[in-house]
mmCIF file of C-alpha atoms in Angstrom:
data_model
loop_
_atom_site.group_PDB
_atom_site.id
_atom_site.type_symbol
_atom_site.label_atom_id
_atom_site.label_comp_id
_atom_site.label_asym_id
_atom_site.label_seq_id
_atom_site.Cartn_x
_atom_site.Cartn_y
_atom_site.Cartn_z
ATOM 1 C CA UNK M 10 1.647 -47.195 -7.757
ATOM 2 C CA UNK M 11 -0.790 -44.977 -6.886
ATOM 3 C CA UNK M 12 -1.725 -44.109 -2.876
ATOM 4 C CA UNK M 13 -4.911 -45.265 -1.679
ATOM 5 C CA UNK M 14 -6.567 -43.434 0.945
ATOM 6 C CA UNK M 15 -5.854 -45.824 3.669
ATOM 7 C CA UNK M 16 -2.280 -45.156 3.016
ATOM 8 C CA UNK M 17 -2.328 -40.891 3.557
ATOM 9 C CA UNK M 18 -1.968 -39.398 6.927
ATOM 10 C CA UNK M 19 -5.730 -39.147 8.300
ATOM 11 C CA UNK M 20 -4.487 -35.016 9.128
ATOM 12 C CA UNK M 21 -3.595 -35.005 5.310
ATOM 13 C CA UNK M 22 -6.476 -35.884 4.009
ATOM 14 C CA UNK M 23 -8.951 -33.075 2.418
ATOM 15 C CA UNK M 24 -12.352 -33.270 3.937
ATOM 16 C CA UNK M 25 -15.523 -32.215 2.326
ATOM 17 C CA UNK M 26 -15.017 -28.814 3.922
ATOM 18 C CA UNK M 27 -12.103 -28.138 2.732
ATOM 19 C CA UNK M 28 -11.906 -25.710 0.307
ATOM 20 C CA UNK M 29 -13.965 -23.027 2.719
ATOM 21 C CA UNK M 30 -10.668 -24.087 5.093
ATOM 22 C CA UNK M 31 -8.731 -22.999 2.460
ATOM 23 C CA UNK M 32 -10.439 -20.130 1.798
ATOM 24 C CA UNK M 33 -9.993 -19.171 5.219
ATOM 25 C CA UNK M 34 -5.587 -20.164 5.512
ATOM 26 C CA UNK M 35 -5.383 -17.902 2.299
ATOM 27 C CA UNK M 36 -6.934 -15.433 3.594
ATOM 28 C CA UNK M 37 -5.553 -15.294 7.265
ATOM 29 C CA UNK M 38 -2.027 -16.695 6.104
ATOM 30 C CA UNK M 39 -2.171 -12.918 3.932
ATOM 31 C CA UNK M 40 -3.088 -11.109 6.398
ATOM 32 C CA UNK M 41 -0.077 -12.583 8.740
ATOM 33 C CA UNK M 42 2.258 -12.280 6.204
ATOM 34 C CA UNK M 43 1.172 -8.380 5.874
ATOM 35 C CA UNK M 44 2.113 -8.236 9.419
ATOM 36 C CA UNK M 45 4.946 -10.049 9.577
ATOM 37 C CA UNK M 46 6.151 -7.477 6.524
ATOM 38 C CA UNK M 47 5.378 -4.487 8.059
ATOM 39 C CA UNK M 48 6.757 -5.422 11.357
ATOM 40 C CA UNK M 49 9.885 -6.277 9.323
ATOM 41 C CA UNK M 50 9.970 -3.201 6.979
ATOM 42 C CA UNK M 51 9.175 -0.781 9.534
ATOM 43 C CA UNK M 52 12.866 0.260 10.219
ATOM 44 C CA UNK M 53 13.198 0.050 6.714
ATOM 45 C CA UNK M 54 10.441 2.911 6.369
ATOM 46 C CA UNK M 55 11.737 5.017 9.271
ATOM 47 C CA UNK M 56 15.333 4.712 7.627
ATOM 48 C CA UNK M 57 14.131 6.086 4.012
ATOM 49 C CA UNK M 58 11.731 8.757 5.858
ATOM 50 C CA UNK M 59 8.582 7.059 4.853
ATOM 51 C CA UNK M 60 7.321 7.371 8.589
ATOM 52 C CA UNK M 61 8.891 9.230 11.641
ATOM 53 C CA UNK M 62 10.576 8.031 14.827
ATOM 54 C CA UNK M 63 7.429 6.445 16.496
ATOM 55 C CA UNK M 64 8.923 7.245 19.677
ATOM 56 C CA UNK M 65 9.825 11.236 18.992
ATOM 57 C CA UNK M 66 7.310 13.400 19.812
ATOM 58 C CA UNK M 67 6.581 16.633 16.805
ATOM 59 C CA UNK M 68 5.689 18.948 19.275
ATOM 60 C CA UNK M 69 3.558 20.668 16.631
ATOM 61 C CA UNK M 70 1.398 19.318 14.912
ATOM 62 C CA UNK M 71 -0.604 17.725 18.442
ATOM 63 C CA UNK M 72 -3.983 16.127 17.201
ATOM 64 C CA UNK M 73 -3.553 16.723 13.594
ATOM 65 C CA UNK M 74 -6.288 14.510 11.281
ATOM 66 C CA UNK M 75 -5.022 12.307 8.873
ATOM 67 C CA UNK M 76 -3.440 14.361 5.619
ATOM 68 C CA UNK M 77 -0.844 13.679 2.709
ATOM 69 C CA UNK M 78 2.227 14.159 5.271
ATOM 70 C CA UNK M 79 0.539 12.576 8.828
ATOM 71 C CA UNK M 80 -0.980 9.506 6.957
ATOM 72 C CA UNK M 81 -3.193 8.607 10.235
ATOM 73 C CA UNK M 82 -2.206 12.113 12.232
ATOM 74 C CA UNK M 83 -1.005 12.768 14.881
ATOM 75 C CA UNK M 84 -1.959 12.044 18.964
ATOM 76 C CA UNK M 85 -2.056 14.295 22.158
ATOM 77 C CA UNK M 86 2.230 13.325 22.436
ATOM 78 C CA UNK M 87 2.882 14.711 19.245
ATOM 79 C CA UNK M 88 3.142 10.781 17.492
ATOM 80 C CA UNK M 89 2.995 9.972 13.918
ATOM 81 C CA UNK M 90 -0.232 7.440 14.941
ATOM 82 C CA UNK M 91 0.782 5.718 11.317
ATOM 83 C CA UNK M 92 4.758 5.130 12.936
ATOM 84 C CA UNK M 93 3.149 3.935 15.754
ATOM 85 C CA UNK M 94 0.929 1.624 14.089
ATOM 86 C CA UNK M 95 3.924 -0.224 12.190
ATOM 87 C CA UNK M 96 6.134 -0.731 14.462
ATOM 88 C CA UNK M 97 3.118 -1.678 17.112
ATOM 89 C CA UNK M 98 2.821 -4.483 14.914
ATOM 90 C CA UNK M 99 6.302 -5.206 15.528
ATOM 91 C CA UNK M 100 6.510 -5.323 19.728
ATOM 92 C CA UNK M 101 2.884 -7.141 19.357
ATOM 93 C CA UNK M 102 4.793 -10.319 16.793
ATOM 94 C CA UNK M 103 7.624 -10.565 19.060
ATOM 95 C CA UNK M 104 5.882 -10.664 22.684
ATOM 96 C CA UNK M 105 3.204 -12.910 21.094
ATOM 97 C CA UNK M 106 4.855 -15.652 19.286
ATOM 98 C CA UNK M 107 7.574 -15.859 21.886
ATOM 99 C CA UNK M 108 4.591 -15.981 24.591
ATOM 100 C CA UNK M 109 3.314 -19.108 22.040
ATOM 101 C CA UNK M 110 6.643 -20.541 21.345
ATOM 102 C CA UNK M 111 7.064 -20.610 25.561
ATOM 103 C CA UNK M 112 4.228 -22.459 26.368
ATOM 104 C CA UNK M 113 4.652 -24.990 23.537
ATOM 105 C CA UNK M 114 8.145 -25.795 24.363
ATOM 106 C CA UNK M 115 6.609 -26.261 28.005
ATOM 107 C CA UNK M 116 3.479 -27.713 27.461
ATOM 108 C CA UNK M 117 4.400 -30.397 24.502
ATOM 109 C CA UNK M 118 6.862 -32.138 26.454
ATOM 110 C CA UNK M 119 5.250 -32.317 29.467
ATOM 111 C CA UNK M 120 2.285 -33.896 27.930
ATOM 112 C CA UNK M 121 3.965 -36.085 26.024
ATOM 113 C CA UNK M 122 5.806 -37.143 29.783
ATOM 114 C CA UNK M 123 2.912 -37.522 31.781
ATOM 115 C CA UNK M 124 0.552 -39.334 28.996
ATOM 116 C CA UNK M 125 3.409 -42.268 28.063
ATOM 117 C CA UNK M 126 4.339 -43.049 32.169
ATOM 118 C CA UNK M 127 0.996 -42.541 33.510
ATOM 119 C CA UNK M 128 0.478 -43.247 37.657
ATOM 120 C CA UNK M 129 1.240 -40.205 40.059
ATOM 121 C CA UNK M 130 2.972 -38.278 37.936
ATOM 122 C CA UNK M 131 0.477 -37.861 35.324
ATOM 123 C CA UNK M 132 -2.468 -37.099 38.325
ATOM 124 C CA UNK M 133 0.090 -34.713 39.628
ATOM 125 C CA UNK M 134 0.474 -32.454 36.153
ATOM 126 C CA UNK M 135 -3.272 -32.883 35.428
ATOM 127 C CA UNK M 136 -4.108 -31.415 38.798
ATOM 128 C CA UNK M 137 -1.897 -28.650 38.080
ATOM 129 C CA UNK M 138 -2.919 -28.115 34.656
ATOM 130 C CA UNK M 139 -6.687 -28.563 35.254
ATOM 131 C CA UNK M 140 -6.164 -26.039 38.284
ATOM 132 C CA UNK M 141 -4.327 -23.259 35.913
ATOM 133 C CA UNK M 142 -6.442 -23.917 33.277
ATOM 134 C CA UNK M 143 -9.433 -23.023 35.335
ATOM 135 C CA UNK M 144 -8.265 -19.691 35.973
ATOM 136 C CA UNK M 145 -9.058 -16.626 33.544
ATOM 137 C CA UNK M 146 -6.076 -16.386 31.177
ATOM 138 C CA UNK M 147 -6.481 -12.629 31.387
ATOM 139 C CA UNK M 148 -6.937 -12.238 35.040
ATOM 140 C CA UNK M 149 -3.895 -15.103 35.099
ATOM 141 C CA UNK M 150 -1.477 -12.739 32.876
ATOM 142 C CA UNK M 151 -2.387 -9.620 35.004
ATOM 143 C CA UNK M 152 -1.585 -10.705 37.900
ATOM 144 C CA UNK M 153 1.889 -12.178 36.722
ATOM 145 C CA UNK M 154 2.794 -9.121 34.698
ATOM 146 C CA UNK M 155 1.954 -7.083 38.228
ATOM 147 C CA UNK M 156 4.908 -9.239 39.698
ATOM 148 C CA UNK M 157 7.232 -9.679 37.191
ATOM 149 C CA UNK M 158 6.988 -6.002 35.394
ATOM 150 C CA UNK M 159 7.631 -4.505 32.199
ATOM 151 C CA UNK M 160 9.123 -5.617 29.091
ATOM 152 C CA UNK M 161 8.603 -7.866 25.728
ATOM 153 C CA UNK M 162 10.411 -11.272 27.855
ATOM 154 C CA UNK M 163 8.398 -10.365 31.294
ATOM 155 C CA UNK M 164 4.870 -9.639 29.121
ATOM 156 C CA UNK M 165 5.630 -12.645 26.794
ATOM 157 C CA UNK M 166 6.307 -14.987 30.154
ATOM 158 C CA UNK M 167 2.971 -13.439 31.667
ATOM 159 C CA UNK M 168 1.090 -14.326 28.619
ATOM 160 C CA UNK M 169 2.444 -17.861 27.701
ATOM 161 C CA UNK M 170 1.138 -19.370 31.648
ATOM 162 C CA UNK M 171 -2.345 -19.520 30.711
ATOM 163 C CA UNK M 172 -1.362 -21.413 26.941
ATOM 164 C CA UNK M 173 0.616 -24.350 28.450
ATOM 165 C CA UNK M 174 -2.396 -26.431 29.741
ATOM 166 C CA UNK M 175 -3.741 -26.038 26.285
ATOM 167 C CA UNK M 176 -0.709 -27.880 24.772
ATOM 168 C CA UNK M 177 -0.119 -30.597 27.693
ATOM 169 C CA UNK M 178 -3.760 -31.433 27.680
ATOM 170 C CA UNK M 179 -3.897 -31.815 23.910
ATOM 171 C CA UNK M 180 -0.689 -33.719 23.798
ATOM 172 C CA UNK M 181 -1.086 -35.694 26.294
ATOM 173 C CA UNK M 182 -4.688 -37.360 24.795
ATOM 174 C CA UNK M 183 -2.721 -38.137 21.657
ATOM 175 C CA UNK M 184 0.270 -40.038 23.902
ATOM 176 C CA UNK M 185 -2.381 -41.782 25.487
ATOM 177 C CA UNK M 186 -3.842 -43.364 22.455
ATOM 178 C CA UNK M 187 -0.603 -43.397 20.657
ATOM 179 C CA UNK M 188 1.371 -45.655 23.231
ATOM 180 C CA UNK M 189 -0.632 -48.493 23.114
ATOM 181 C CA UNK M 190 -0.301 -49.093 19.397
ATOM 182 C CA UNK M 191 1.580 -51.638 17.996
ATOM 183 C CA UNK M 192 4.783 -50.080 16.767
ATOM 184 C CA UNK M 193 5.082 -48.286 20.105
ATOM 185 C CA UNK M 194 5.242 -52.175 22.172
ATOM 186 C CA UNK M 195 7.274 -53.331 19.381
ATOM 187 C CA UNK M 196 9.769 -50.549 20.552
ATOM 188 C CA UNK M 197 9.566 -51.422 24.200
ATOM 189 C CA UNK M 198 10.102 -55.095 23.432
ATOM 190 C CA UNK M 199 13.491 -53.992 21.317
ATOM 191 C CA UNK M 200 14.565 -52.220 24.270
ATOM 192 C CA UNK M 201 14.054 -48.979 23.647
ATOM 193 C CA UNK M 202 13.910 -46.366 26.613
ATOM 194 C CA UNK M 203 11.869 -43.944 27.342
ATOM 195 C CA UNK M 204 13.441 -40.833 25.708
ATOM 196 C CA UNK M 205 13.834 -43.107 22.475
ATOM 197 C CA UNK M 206 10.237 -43.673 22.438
ATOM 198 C CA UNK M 207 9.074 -40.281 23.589
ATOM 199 C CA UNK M 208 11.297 -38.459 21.060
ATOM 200 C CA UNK M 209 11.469 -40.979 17.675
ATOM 201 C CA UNK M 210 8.344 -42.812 17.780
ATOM 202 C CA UNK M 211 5.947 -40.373 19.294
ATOM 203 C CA UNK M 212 6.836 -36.920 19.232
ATOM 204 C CA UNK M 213 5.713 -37.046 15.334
ATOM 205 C CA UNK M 214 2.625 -38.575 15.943
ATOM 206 C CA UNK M 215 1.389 -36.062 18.471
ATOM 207 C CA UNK M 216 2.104 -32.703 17.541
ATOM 208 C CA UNK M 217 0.249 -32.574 14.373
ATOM 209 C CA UNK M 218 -2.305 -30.205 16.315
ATOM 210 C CA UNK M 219 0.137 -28.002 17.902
ATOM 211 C CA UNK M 220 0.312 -25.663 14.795
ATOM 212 C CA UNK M 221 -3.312 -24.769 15.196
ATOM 213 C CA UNK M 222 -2.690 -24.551 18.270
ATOM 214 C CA UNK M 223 -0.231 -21.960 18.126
ATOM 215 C CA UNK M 224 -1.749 -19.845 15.380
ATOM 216 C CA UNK M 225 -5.391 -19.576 17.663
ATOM 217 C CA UNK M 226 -3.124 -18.968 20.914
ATOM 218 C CA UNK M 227 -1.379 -16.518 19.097
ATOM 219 C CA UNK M 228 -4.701 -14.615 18.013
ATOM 220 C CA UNK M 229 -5.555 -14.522 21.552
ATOM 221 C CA UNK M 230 -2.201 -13.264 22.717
ATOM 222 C CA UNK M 231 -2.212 -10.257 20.724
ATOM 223 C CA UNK M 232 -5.849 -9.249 22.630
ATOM 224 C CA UNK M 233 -3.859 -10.103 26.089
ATOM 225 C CA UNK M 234 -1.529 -8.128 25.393
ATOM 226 C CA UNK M 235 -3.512 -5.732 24.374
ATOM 227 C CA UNK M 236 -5.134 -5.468 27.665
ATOM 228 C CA UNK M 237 -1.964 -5.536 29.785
ATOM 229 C CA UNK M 238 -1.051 -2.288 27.452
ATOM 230 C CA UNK M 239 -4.301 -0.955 28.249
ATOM 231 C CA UNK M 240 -3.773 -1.217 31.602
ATOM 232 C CA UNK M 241 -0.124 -0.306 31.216
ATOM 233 C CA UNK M 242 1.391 -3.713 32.325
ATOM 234 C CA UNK M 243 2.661 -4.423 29.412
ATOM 235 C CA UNK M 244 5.334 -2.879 27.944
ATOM 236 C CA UNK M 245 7.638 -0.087 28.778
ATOM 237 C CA UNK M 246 5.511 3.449 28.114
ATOM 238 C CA UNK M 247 8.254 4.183 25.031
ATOM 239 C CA UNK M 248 7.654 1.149 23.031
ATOM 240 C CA UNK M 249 4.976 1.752 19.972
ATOM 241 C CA UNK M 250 2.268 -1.040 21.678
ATOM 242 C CA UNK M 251 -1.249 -1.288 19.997
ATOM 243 C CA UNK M 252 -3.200 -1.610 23.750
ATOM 244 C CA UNK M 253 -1.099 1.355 25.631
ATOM 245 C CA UNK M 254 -1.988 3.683 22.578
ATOM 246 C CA UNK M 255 -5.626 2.694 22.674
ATOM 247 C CA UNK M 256 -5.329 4.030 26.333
ATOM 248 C CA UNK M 257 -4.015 7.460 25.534
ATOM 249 C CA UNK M 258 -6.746 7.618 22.908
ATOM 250 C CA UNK M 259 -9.628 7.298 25.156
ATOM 251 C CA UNK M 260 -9.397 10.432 26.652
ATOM 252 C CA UNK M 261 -9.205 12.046 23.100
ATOM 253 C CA UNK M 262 -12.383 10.217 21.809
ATOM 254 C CA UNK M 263 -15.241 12.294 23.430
ATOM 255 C CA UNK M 264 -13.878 15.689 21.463
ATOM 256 C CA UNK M 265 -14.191 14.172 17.979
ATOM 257 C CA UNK M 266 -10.040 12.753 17.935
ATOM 258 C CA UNK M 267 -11.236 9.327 16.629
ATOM 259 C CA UNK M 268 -8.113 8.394 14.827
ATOM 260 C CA UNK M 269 -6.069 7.939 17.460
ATOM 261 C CA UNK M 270 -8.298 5.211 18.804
ATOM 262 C CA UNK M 271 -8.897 4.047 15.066
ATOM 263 C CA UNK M 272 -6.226 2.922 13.652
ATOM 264 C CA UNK M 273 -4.309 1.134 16.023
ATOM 265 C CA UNK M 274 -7.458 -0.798 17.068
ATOM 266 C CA UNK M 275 -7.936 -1.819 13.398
ATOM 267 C CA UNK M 276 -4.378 -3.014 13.125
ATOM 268 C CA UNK M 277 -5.027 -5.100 16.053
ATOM 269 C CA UNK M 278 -8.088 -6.330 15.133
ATOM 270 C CA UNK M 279 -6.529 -7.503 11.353
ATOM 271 C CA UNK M 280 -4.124 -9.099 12.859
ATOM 272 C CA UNK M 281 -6.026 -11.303 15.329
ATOM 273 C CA UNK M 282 -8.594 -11.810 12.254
ATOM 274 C CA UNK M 283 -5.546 -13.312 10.198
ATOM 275 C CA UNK M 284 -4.614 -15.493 12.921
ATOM 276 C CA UNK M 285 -7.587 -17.013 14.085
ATOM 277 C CA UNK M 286 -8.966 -17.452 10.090
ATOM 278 C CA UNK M 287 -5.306 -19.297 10.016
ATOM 279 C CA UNK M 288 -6.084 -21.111 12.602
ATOM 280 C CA UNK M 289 -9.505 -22.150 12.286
ATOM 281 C CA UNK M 290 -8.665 -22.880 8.540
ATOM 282 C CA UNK M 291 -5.575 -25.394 9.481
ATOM 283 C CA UNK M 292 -8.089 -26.737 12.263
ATOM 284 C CA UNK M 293 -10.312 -28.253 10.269
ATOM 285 C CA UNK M 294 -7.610 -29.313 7.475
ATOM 286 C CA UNK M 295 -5.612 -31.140 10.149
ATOM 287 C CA UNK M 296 -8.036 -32.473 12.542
ATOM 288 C CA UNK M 297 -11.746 -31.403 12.664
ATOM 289 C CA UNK M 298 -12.212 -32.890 16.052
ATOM 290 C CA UNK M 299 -9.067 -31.140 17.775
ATOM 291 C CA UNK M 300 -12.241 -28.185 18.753
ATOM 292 C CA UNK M 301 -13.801 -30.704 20.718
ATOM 293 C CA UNK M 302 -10.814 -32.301 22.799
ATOM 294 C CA UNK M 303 -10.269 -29.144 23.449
ATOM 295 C CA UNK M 304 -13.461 -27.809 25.271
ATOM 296 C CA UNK M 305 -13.441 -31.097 26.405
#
């Protein structure tokens, strides 16, 4: 017998919009992927001699333009910019989605806690929330990588502070509306506790916008960390990192060395372009209104 639409998930269904959102998933889903190969690969490419030891200066040739054997050149260290560029891509997927993966494993169950027992202790975590949440997730991730230092864990921990109000609040409106359905009371009146209900009867029907979520938190990451490179607070000096090369290629730029600054700064800005098209494209696929709860 054939489904009627009453009977498919409402963040199943396809809405008028939705082949522009899935224009936009193909495209940013590619562009991820490309990453996520590269950032693989790279080894692989340093291994066969396709690209040098991003992290060995060449002495000679300093500054050299792009040409057959330095695909991108070379910077003011001596570094194949192209090595750097790969394997950038590399510290910049594992600080980021472990900064995401953080926050979510924080932020989901928390909100799912605090929207299903209500009283104090759901005041007390949406003071806290609404008070971290109000704070500039850059100026927020700054300050903690000042304190807790260098390093892919320490800049991923900096980074995924500012994200977990995003998740709680988000999860929590779903529990709210979810718990007082019917299948929810006919748990309670079976005698099912609270980490029964929390984890079989609404964990599935509240997460289904935590993978847009994580994809536009992810976009966003990659700029933070960026910045904490930048200012070099993110990772140690001798890891390729997209930001902290950007910041040895501003000195460069006013005598005509623009490829230093180029390249890395359009591998950063593909990547956050692949993740927010992903985003935005599973946004309005799963749930066009998940935008508005969240500016809400």
């Amino acid at each position: 017998m054939a489904a009627t639409k009453s009977t498919i998930p409402r963040f199943l269904q396809i809405n008028k919009n939705s082949s522009l959102s899935q224009k936009m998933m193909v495209v940013g889903l590619a562009l991820t992927l490309f990453f996520i190969f590269i950032a693989f690969f790279a080894p692989v490419f340093q291994w066969v001699g396709i690209i040098q030891n991003p992290t060995d200066s060449l002495i000679n040739p300093i500054h050299e333009p792009p040409s057959g054997k330095y695909w991108f050149g070379t910077s003011r260290q001596g570094y194949d910019v192209f090595a750097r560029s790969l394997f950038g891509a590399q510290a910049a997927l594992q600080v980021v989605f472990l900064a995401t993966a953080l926050s979510m494993v924080v932020g989901v169950p928390l909100g799912m806690l605090s929207g299903y027992l209500g009283g104090k202790l759901d005041k007390m975590f949406l003071f806290i929330m609404d008070s971290i949440y109000t704070l500039p997730g850059m100026l927020l991730s700054v300050t903690l990588a000042f304190v807790v230092g260098k390093g892919i864990l320490n800049a991923a921990l900096a980074i995924s502070i500012a994200y977990i109000p995003q998740y709680y609040r988000v999860v929590r409106n779903h529990t709210v509306s979810v718990k007082t359905e019917v299948f929810i009371e006919a748990a309670q009146a079976m005698g099912a506790n609270t980490w029964q209900i929390l984890s079989k009867y609404l964990f599935f029907n509240v997460i289904q916008s935590v993978p847009v979520l994580f994809t536009l938190n992810a976009a966003d990451a990659i700029l933070v960390l960026g910045g904490l490179g930048f200012l070099g607070l993110g990772l140690p000096d001798e890891v390729p990192e997209w930001g902290y090369d950007l910041r040895q290629a501003l000195e460069a730029l006013p005598t005509g060395i623009w490829w230093t600054a180029l390249f890395p700064g359009l591998a950063m800005t593909l990547m956050v372009v692949g993740l927010s098209l992903l985003g935005e494209g599973l946004n309005d696929f799963v749930n066009p209104r998940l935008r508005k709860q969240i500016r809400g």
